[in-house]
XYZ file of C-alpha atoms in Angstrom:
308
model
C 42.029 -41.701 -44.862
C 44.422 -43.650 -42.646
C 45.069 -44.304 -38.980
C 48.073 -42.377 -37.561
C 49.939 -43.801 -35.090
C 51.659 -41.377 -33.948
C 47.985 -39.304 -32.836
C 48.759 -37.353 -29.487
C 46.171 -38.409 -26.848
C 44.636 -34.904 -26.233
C 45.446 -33.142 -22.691
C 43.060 -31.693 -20.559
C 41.031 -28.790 -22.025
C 43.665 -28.469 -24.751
C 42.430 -26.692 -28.101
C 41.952 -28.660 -31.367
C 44.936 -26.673 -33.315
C 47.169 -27.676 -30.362
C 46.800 -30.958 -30.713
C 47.083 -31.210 -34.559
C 50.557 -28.722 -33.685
C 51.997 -31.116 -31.553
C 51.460 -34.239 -34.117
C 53.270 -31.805 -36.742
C 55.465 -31.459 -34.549
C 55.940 -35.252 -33.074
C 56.244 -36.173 -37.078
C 59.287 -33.822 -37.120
C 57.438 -31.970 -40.295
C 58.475 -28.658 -42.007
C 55.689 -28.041 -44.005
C 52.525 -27.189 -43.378
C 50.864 -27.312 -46.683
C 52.140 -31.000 -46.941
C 50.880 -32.041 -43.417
C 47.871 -30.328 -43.991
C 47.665 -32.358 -47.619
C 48.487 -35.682 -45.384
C 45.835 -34.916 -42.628
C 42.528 -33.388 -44.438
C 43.571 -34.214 -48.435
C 44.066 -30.401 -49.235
C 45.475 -27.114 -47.699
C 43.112 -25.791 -44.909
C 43.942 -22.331 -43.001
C 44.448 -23.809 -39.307
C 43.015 -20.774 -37.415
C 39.176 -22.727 -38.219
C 40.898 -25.367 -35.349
C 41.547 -22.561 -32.460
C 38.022 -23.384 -31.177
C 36.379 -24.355 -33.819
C 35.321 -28.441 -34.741
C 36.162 -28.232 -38.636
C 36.772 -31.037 -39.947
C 36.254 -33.157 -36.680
C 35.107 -36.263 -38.248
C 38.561 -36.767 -39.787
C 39.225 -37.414 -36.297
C 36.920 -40.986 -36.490
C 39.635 -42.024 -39.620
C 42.653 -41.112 -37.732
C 42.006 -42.866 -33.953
C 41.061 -46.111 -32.991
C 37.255 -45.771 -31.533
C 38.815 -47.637 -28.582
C 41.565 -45.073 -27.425
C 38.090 -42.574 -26.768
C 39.273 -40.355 -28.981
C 36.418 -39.263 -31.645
C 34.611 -36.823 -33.353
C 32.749 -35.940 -30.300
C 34.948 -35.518 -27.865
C 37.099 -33.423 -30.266
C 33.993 -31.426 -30.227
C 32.955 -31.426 -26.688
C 36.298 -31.281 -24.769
C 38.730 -29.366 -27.144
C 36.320 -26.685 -28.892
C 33.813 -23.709 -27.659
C 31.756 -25.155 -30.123
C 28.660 -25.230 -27.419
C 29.580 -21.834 -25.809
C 29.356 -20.318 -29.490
C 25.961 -21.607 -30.430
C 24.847 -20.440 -26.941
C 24.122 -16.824 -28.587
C 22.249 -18.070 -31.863
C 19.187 -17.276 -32.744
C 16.560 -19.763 -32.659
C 16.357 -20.559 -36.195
C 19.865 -21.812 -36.411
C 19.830 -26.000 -35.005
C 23.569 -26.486 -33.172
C 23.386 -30.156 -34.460
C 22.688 -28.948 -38.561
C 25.951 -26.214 -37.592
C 28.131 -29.068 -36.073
C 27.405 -31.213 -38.813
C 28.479 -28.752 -41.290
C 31.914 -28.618 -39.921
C 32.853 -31.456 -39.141
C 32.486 -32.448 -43.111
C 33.451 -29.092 -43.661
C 30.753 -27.478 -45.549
C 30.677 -24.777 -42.938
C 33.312 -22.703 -42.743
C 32.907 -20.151 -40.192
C 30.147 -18.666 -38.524
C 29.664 -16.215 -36.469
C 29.645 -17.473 -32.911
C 33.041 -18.304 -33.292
C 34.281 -14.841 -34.558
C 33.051 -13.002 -31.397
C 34.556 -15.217 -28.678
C 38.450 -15.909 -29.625
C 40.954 -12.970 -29.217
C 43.171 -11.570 -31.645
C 46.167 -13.729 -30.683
C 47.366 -16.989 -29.306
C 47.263 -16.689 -25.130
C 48.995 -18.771 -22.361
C 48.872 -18.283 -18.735
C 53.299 -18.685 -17.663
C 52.131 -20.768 -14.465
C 49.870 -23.463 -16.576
C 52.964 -23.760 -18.849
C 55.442 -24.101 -16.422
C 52.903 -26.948 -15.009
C 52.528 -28.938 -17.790
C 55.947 -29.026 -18.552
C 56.707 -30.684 -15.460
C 53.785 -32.717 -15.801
C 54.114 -33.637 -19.598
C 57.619 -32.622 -20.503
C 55.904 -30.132 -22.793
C 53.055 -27.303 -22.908
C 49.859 -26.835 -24.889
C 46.926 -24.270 -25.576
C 44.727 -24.024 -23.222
C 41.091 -23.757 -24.675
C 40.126 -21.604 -22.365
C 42.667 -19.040 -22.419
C 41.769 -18.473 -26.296
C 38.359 -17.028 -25.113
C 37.631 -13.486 -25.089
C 36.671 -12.225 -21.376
C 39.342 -14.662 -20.348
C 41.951 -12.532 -18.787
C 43.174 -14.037 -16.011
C 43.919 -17.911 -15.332
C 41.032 -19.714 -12.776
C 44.064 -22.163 -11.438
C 46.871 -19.951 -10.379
C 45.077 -16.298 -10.574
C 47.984 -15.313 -13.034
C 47.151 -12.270 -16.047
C 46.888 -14.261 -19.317
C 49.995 -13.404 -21.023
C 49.627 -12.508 -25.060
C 52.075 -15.444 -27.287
C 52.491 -12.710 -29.808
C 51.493 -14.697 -32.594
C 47.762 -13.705 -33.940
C 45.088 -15.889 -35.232
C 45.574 -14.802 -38.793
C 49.200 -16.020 -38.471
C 48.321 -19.507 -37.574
C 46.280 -19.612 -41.167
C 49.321 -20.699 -42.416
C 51.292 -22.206 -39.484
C 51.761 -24.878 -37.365
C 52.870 -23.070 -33.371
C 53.178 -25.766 -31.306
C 52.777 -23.802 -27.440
C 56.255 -25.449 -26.127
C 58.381 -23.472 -28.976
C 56.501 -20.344 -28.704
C 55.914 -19.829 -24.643
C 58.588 -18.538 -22.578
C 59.806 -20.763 -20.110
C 62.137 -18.320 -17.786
C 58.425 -15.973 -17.941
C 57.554 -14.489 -14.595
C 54.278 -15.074 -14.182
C 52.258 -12.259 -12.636
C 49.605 -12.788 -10.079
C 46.558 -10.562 -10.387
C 44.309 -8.830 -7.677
C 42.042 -11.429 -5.305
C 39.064 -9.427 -6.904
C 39.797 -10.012 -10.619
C 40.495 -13.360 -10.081
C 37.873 -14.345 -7.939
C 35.473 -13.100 -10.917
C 37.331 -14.882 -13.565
C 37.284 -18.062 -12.054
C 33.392 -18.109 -11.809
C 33.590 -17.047 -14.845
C 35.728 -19.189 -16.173
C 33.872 -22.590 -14.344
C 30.749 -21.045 -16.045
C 31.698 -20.984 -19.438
C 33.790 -24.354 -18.577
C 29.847 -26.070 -17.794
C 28.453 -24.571 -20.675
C 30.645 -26.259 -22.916
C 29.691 -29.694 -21.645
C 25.943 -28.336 -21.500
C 25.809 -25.731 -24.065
C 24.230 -28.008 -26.948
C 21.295 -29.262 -24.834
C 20.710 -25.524 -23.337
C 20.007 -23.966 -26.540
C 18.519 -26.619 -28.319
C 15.743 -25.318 -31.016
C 15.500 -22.034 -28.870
C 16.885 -18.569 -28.937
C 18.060 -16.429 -25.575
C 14.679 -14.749 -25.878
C 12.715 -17.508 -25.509
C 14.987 -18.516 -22.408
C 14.887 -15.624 -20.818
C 10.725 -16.096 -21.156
C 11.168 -18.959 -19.720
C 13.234 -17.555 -16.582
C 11.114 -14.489 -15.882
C 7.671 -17.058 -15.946
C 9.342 -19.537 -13.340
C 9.983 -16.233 -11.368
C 6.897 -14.978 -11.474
C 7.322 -12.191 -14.185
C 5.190 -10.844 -16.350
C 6.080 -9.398 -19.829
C 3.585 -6.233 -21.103
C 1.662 -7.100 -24.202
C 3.984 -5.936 -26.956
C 6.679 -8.261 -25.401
C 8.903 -5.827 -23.102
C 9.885 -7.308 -19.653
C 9.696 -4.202 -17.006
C 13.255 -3.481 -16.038
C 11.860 -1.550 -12.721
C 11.006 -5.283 -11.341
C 13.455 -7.204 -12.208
C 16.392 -4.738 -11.482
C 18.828 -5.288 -14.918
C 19.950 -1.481 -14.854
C 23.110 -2.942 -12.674
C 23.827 -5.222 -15.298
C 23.564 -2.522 -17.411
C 26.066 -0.457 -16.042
C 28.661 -3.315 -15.628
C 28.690 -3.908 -19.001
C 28.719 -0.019 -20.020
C 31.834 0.324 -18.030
C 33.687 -2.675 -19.705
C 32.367 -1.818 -23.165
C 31.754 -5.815 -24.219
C 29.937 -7.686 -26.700
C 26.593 -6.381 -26.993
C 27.325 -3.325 -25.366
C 29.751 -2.440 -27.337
C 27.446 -1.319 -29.797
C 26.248 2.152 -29.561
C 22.747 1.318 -30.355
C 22.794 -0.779 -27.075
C 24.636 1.082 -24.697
C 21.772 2.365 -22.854
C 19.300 -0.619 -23.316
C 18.903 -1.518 -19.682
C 18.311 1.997 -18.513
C 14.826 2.093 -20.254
C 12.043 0.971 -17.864
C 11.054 -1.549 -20.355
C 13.543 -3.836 -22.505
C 12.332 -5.785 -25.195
C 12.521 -9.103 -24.939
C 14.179 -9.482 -28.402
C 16.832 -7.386 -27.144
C 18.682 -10.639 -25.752
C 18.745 -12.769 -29.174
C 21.825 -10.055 -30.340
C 23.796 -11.373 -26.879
C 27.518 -12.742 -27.149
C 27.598 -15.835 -25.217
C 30.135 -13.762 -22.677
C 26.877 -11.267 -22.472
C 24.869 -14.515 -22.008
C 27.162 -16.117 -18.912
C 27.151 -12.331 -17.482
C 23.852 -12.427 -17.596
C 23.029 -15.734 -16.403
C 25.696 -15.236 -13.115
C 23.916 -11.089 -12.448
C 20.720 -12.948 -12.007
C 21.266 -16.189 -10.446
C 25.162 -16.426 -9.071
C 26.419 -19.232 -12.060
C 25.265 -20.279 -14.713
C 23.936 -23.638 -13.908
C 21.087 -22.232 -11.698
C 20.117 -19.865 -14.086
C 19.808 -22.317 -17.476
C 18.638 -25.257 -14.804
C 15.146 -22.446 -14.591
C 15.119 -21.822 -18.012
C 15.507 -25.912 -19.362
């Protein structure tokens, strides 16, 4: 594996398959097989670099330690690795799953397949931004993530690129030939984006947090851990009672936006039983886990801070 000097120094909360689009597209390449062949040693599909760290420690090979670009802060900074293994279950370590892709024994998994969208997004204000900034635009991590639907910044509706995950299997889209620059951007209501952008800082810290927050233990055991500190008590076959601590709301939020978890007939009506088991939370989306986390506490700092 060599260095390559022409590397771009990543931008701020840009994607991993952004980056590695605009070096194909710095190098002036037309083929992806043959960049992909230059870069890994063998044809991968790009869609496992949307948020995903495979193949991260290439990364180590390519950059100079010095420049601060590694492995890690591939990982850390340009994936939702740690907001994916937020909804594990217990038995699954985030350290033995990161591992596995960055040498890229693991492929997929699922954390990753219920949190992107079905295509590439872009919010027109962040674009037109960075190209005044940078001279050119990039994917936003967090615009790829489901739940995301309007931008924190500017309070703009995430705009659709057209061009689906499956597409970029295959493909190189750099966001500066794909985005449309003369785009009016179109500003959404103060209440939507009020609740996106706690939403959005909230799954922002549990990217830079999410590793240490789950480590060893599944949502279960951390929302054990919450309803003790609070003074709580589960019944003896393990059901918290929903009468105290008031989740029915929740409930109904959820049943009206038909996400993650409640998506799922079998849990549509979970939280208007008076008791919930407690297992009930280890088959939680991470979005079902930050929703969760903000109902009962405001963000989700002060609710994992009880729970740690």
């Amino acid at each position: 594996m060599r260095r390559l000097s022409q590397f771009p120094a990543p931008y701020h909360d840009e994607c991993y398959y952004s980056i590695l689009c605009r070096y194909f597209q710095r190098m002036g390449y037309s083929s992806f097989d043959r960049t992909m062949q230059g870069l890994f040693g063998k044809p991968h599909h790009a869609e496992l670099f949307i948020l995903m760290p495979y193949l991260a420690s290439c990364v180590n090979e390519w950059v100079d330690p010095a420049s601060g670009i590694c492995a890690e802060s591939i990982t850390r900074r340009h994936t939702a690795f740690s907001y994916c293994v937020l909804a594990d279950l217990s038995w699954y370590d985030p350290d033995d799953i990161r591992e596995g892709m960055w040498n890229g024994t693991l492929r997929n998994h699922s954390g990753f397949r219920t949190v992107k969208k079905d295509t590439l997004c872009y919010c027109p204000a962040c674009a037109c931004d960075d190209r005044k900034k940078y001279g050119e635009t990039y994917w936003h991590r967090i615009h790829q993530i489901r739940g995301i639907t309007v931008c924190e910044k500017h309070g703009t509706v995430i705009k659709s690129s057209g061009i689906s995950f499956k597409q970029t299997r295959h493909g190189f889209y750099p966001a500066s030939a794909v985005t449309n620059m003369q785009e009016k951007a179109i500003v959404s209501s103060e209440k939507e984006w009020k609740r996106i952008e706690q939403l959005s800082a909230d799954i922002a810290w549990v990217m830079d947090n999410g590793q240490t927050i789950r480590k060893k233990r599944s949502v279960s055991k951390m929302m054990k851990q919450y309803l003790s500190v609070k003074g709580f008590e589960l019944t003896g076959n393990g059901c918290l009672n929903n009468s105290e601590i008031g989740l029915k709301g929740f409930g109904d939020f959820h049943l009206e936006h038909k996400r993650g978890f409640f998506s799922h007939p079998a849990f549509q009506n979970i939280f208007q039983r008076q008791y919930v088991p407690l297992w009930t939370f280890d088959f939680f989306e991470p979005l079902d886990i930050i929703m969760l986390a903000e109902y009962l506490e405001g963000t989700a700092e002060d609710f994992f801070e009880l729970t740690l």
